[in-house]
Every structure is written in C-alpha cells, then in structure tokens.
C-alpha cells in the first residue's frame, strides 16, 4: 500500500544554516534542546511516479472564463482548515508501552523505532479511516552518516520524506551515552511521533495542500508562517499520540517531566529562516495535543499568528 502511494516528491522545508561570511553551509543539529529541523518531502496524488510538481503558481485569469467564481486555493484552504481529521474524536490508545530497547547501537536504535512505529500505526490507522482517508504505513530507515538510498538531503536528525521516516541513529546513541538517558529516550519518543505527524498530514491531504498554499502566498513572512503552522501541527499530533497512550507508555512521572522539558525547549528562534516556531509556541502546541489526545486540538491553520510565531 505504501509503495503505491509514494508517488512524487515536493520539498517543503530544509534545515540549513549559513555560517560566517564565507557562505559555508552547515547543518544545525538538534542537540541541547534545539530542534531537528525537518526536511519534509511528501507523497502527492499523481499517476506518474516520476513527476515532481513544484509549488502551485498563482493562477492566471483565463480570458475564456471571465466569470469564474472559484476562489484560488479554495480546496487547499478547506483541507487545512476544515479537514475531517479534526472531527474523529479522541485518538484510541495503542496500549503500547515504551520500547524496552536502549539506544546503545544502531541495531538497537532501529529496533526501538521499529517497535514505536508499529504502535503509532495501531493508534492512527482507525482515526485516518474514520476521517474517510486511506491509511498506509510509512517506511522507516535508521541510518548512520549519509544514506545513499534516500532521495532526500538528510540534513537533520529526523526527516519525513516521500513516505519514509528517516532517523539518525548516531544522534540517539550519543544522547543516551553522553546525556541523561531518560531525556534521550523522551527525545526519541518525541521525534518519531513528530515525523509520524507529518505522515498523518500526508494521508489527510494537509501536507500537500499546505505546501501549495505556501507557494501561492506573497512574501517570505507569510510563507514562513505557513511552514510554522505545518510544523507546529506535527508536534501537536505528536503530543496527541502520547496523551492518548499515557496510561501505558508511560506519559507520567519522570519520563513525562523529561518529555515536557524537551518540547518546551525546542524552537527555531536561533534560525534566521524561522520555519518551525519558537520554543514557547512549540511547547504550547505539543502540550495542547498531549492534554486533549484529540486531533481537533491541533488546527494550527486557524490559530492567531502570535501563537505560531
């Protein structure tokens, strides 16, 4: 099912930081509470697996249809603002506990994320189907260094690209070895659920629609606001999953304290491109999803600009 849906690639955002006057490009990693900015490439519904659509251009009025009344981006606006996903109710608990595997090797990181991915599928599949969309499981690749098989630029610790979730195993191994092990685990739980949030957006049509809206907008400020709405929604959906499963995962005690610290201290205020939202808003939306355990809490596309800054 997944291979039939992964048809084309649209680049939504990338995490590059220009360093120094020489113009050298470096990757800003998600260490010390900073976010792993996500390069998101998404499946778009098209019959040609080789077609690579660009962002939707502004429509040019047709002289043969001077009385056309359909507003530009009307369908895209409906998909992001009034999506059926927001009406499915509380997410069912996967009843999964946190994987007991500890990230001490690449194989163990892969085993951790594989188990977590199965739990995410279990929780989100009925919600996606209830909303009237086709559910399909994403693929997972845990890599070390650079993956030669990826069509994406793996420039971050976590990437959703073309129906595949890519996780940098070295990042998790280092965190677990050199930092607080429970914080490392809480970070892993957040990252995989955030990337899965992009997959939920893809299945519901939100990801492609939002990218089209971003391409239609005038000015970089409006485009960056749209990107932040998309990213903050993915983090909110990450919170929805943990909130729905908190009795089992567990989403309480010391683990919850570490998770809350993680989501409250991930922000893009250090990044001049501002694609993901500052740490205050990132914490707000992540916790809002956790407390509601319901996708209806995650409609960032109707939120006031100050809450997605």
PDB file of N, CA, C and O in Angstrom, residues 85-116:
ATOM      1  N   UNK A  85     -10.061  15.169   9.616  1.00  0.00           N
ATOM      2  CA  UNK A  85      -9.254  14.633  10.708  1.00  0.00           C
ATOM      3  C   UNK A  85      -9.603  15.296  12.035  1.00  0.00           C
ATOM      4  O   UNK A  85      -9.518  14.661  13.095  1.00  0.00           O
ATOM      5  N   UNK A  86     -10.005  16.570  11.988  1.00  0.00           N
ATOM      6  CA  UNK A  86     -10.295  17.305  13.213  1.00  0.00           C
ATOM      7  C   UNK A  86     -11.600  16.847  13.872  1.00  0.00           C
ATOM      8  O   UNK A  86     -11.913  17.305  14.976  1.00  0.00           O
ATOM      9  N   UNK A  87     -12.335  15.968  13.215  1.00  0.00           N
ATOM     10  CA  UNK A  87     -13.649  15.558  13.726  1.00  0.00           C
ATOM     11  C   UNK A  87     -13.704  14.095  14.162  1.00  0.00           C
ATOM     12  O   UNK A  87     -14.787  13.585  14.452  1.00  0.00           O
ATOM     13  N   UNK A  88     -12.557  13.430  14.210  1.00  0.00           N
ATOM     14  CA  UNK A  88     -12.575  11.987  14.507  1.00  0.00           C
ATOM     15  C   UNK A  88     -12.671  11.699  15.999  1.00  0.00           C
ATOM     16  O   UNK A  88     -12.914  10.559  16.406  1.00  0.00           O
ATOM     17  N   UNK A  89     -12.479  12.690  16.846  1.00  0.00           N
ATOM     18  CA  UNK A  89     -12.553  12.463  18.279  1.00  0.00           C
ATOM     19  C   UNK A  89     -11.222  12.042  18.873  1.00  0.00           C
ATOM     20  O   UNK A  89     -10.177  12.093  18.220  1.00  0.00           O
ATOM     21  N   UNK A  90     -11.276  11.604  20.097  1.00  0.00           N
ATOM     22  CA  UNK A  90     -10.079  11.227  20.828  1.00  0.00           C
ATOM     23  C   UNK A  90      -9.366  10.075  20.124  1.00  0.00           C
ATOM     24  O   UNK A  90     -10.006   9.119  19.670  1.00  0.00           O
ATOM     25  N   UNK A  91      -8.053  10.169  20.036  1.00  0.00           N
ATOM     26  CA  UNK A  91      -7.268   9.104  19.419  1.00  0.00           C
ATOM     27  C   UNK A  91      -7.308   7.868  20.312  1.00  0.00           C
ATOM     28  O   UNK A  91      -7.113   7.971  21.526  1.00  0.00           O
ATOM     29  N   UNK A  92      -7.550   6.700  19.752  1.00  0.00           N
ATOM     30  CA  UNK A  92      -7.530   5.492  20.591  1.00  0.00           C
ATOM     31  C   UNK A  92      -6.115   5.187  21.066  1.00  0.00           C
ATOM     32  O   UNK A  92      -5.151   5.394  20.331  1.00  0.00           O
ATOM     33  N   UNK A  93      -5.988   4.718  22.284  1.00  0.00           N
ATOM     34  CA  UNK A  93      -4.672   4.357  22.809  1.00  0.00           C
ATOM     35  C   UNK A  93      -4.153   3.127  22.081  1.00  0.00           C
ATOM     36  O   UNK A  93      -4.900   2.172  21.822  1.00  0.00           O
ATOM     37  N   UNK A  94      -2.890   3.152  21.740  1.00  0.00           N
ATOM     38  CA  UNK A  94      -2.289   1.961  21.143  1.00  0.00           C
ATOM     39  C   UNK A  94      -2.082   0.871  22.195  1.00  0.00           C
ATOM     40  O   UNK A  94      -1.888  -0.282  21.864  1.00  0.00           O
ATOM     41  N   UNK A  95      -2.116   1.282  23.466  1.00  0.00           N
ATOM     42  CA  UNK A  95      -1.874   0.388  24.606  1.00  0.00           C
ATOM     43  C   UNK A  95      -0.455  -0.181  24.570  1.00  0.00           C
ATOM     44  O   UNK A  95      -0.180  -1.258  25.101  1.00  0.00           O
ATOM     45  N   UNK A  96       0.432   0.573  23.937  1.00  0.00           N
ATOM     46  CA  UNK A  96       1.834   0.161  23.843  1.00  0.00           C
ATOM     47  C   UNK A  96       2.647   0.808  24.951  1.00  0.00           C
ATOM     48  O   UNK A  96       2.501   2.004  25.223  1.00  0.00           O
ATOM     49  N   UNK A  97       3.527   0.054  25.539  1.00  0.00           N
ATOM     50  CA  UNK A  97       4.499   0.605  26.471  1.00  0.00           C
ATOM     51  C   UNK A  97       5.700   1.107  25.686  1.00  0.00           C
ATOM     52  O   UNK A  97       5.908   0.744  24.523  1.00  0.00           O
ATOM     53  N   UNK A  98       6.483   1.947  26.341  1.00  0.00           N
ATOM     54  CA  UNK A  98       7.712   2.399  25.701  1.00  0.00           C
ATOM     55  C   UNK A  98       8.577   1.186  25.385  1.00  0.00           C
ATOM     56  O   UNK A  98       8.699   0.273  26.218  1.00  0.00           O
ATOM     57  N   UNK A  99       9.173   1.138  24.207  1.00  0.00           N
ATOM     58  CA  UNK A  99      10.084   0.023  23.907  1.00  0.00           C
ATOM     59  C   UNK A  99      11.167  -0.097  24.972  1.00  0.00           C
ATOM     60  O   UNK A  99      11.707   0.914  25.442  1.00  0.00           O
ATOM     61  N   UNK A 100      11.464  -1.318  25.360  1.00  0.00           N
ATOM     62  CA  UNK A 100      12.477  -1.539  26.404  1.00  0.00           C
ATOM     63  C   UNK A 100      13.896  -1.520  25.846  1.00  0.00           C
ATOM     64  O   UNK A 100      14.860  -1.518  26.613  1.00  0.00           O
ATOM     65  N   UNK A 101      14.028  -1.514  24.518  1.00  0.00           N
ATOM     66  CA  UNK A 101      15.365  -1.488  23.916  1.00  0.00           C
ATOM     67  C   UNK A 101      16.036  -0.154  24.212  1.00  0.00           C
ATOM     68  O   UNK A 101      15.415   0.902  24.122  1.00  0.00           O
ATOM     69  N   UNK A 102      17.302  -0.182  24.542  1.00  0.00           N
ATOM     70  CA  UNK A 102      18.042   1.041  24.814  1.00  0.00           C
ATOM     71  C   UNK A 102      18.985   1.346  23.655  1.00  0.00           C
ATOM     72  O   UNK A 102      19.611   0.442  23.095  1.00  0.00           O
ATOM     73  N   UNK A 103      19.108   2.623  23.268  1.00  0.00           N
ATOM     74  CA  UNK A 103      19.849   3.007  22.055  1.00  0.00           C
ATOM     75  C   UNK A 103      21.366   2.983  22.248  1.00  0.00           C
ATOM     76  O   UNK A 103      22.026   4.027  22.229  1.00  0.00           O
ATOM     77  N   UNK A 104      21.922   1.803  22.394  1.00  0.00           N
ATOM     78  CA  UNK A 104      23.367   1.667  22.583  1.00  0.00           C
ATOM     79  C   UNK A 104      24.088   1.226  21.312  1.00  0.00           C
ATOM     80  O   UNK A 104      25.317   1.143  21.297  1.00  0.00           O
ATOM     81  N   UNK A 105      23.344   0.944  20.260  1.00  0.00           N
ATOM     82  CA  UNK A 105      23.930   0.577  18.970  1.00  0.00           C
ATOM     83  C   UNK A 105      22.926   0.924  17.885  1.00  0.00           C
ATOM     84  O   UNK A 105      21.738   1.141  18.168  1.00  0.00           O
ATOM     85  N   UNK A 106      23.398   0.963  16.646  1.00  0.00           N
ATOM     86  CA  UNK A 106      22.496   1.287  15.537  1.00  0.00           C
ATOM     87  C   UNK A 106      21.386   0.250  15.423  1.00  0.00           C
ATOM     88  O   UNK A 106      20.224   0.595  15.173  1.00  0.00           O
ATOM     89  N   UNK A 107      21.720  -1.011  15.621  1.00  0.00           N
ATOM     90  CA  UNK A 107      20.710  -2.067  15.539  1.00  0.00           C
ATOM     91  C   UNK A 107      19.638  -1.879  16.607  1.00  0.00           C
ATOM     92  O   UNK A 107      18.440  -2.094  16.356  1.00  0.00           O
ATOM     93  N   UNK A 108      20.058  -1.465  17.802  1.00  0.00           N
ATOM     94  CA  UNK A 108      19.090  -1.280  18.880  1.00  0.00           C
ATOM     95  C   UNK A 108      18.245  -0.026  18.670  1.00  0.00           C
ATOM     96  O   UNK A 108      17.057  -0.012  19.008  1.00  0.00           O
ATOM     97  N   UNK A 109      18.829   1.018  18.107  1.00  0.00           N
ATOM     98  CA  UNK A 109      18.037   2.197  17.752  1.00  0.00           C
ATOM     99  C   UNK A 109      16.976   1.816  16.724  1.00  0.00           C
ATOM    100  O   UNK A 109      15.805   2.209  16.835  1.00  0.00           O
ATOM    101  N   UNK A 110      17.377   1.029  15.750  1.00  0.00           N
ATOM    102  CA  UNK A 110      16.438   0.583  14.717  1.00  0.00           C
ATOM    103  C   UNK A 110      15.318  -0.252  15.328  1.00  0.00           C
ATOM    104  O   UNK A 110      14.136  -0.095  14.971  1.00  0.00           O
ATOM    105  N   UNK A 111      15.661  -1.113  16.268  1.00  0.00           N
ATOM    106  CA  UNK A 111      14.646  -1.941  16.919  1.00  0.00           C
ATOM    107  C   UNK A 111      13.681  -1.086  17.732  1.00  0.00           C
ATOM    108  O   UNK A 111      12.468  -1.336  17.748  1.00  0.00           O
ATOM    109  N   UNK A 112      14.209  -0.071  18.413  1.00  0.00           N
ATOM    110  CA  UNK A 112      13.361   0.838  19.197  1.00  0.00           C
ATOM    111  C   UNK A 112      12.346   1.520  18.283  1.00  0.00           C
ATOM    112  O   UNK A 112      11.131   1.521  18.553  1.00  0.00           O
ATOM    113  N   UNK A 113      12.829   2.124  17.206  1.00  0.00           N
ATOM    114  CA  UNK A 113      11.943   2.876  16.328  1.00  0.00           C
ATOM    115  C   UNK A 113      10.979   1.959  15.569  1.00  0.00           C
ATOM    116  O   UNK A 113       9.840   2.351  15.284  1.00  0.00           O
ATOM    117  N   UNK A 114      11.404   0.759  15.240  1.00  0.00           N
ATOM    118  CA  UNK A 114      10.512  -0.180  14.558  1.00  0.00           C
ATOM    119  C   UNK A 114       9.329  -0.523  15.451  1.00  0.00           C
ATOM    120  O   UNK A 114       8.172  -0.554  14.996  1.00  0.00           O
ATOM    121  N   UNK A 115       9.604  -0.773  16.727  1.00  0.00           N
ATOM    122  CA  UNK A 115       8.527  -1.078  17.654  1.00  0.00           C
ATOM    123  C   UNK A 115       7.627   0.134  17.864  1.00  0.00           C
ATOM    124  O   UNK A 115       6.391   0.010  17.880  1.00  0.00           O
ATOM    125  N   UNK A 116       8.221   1.307  17.989  1.00  0.00           N
ATOM    126  CA  UNK A 116       7.433   2.525  18.168  1.00  0.00           C
ATOM    127  C   UNK A 116       6.559   2.804  16.953  1.00  0.00           C
ATOM    128  O   UNK A 116       5.401   3.237  17.089  1.00  0.00           O
TER     129      UNK A 116
END
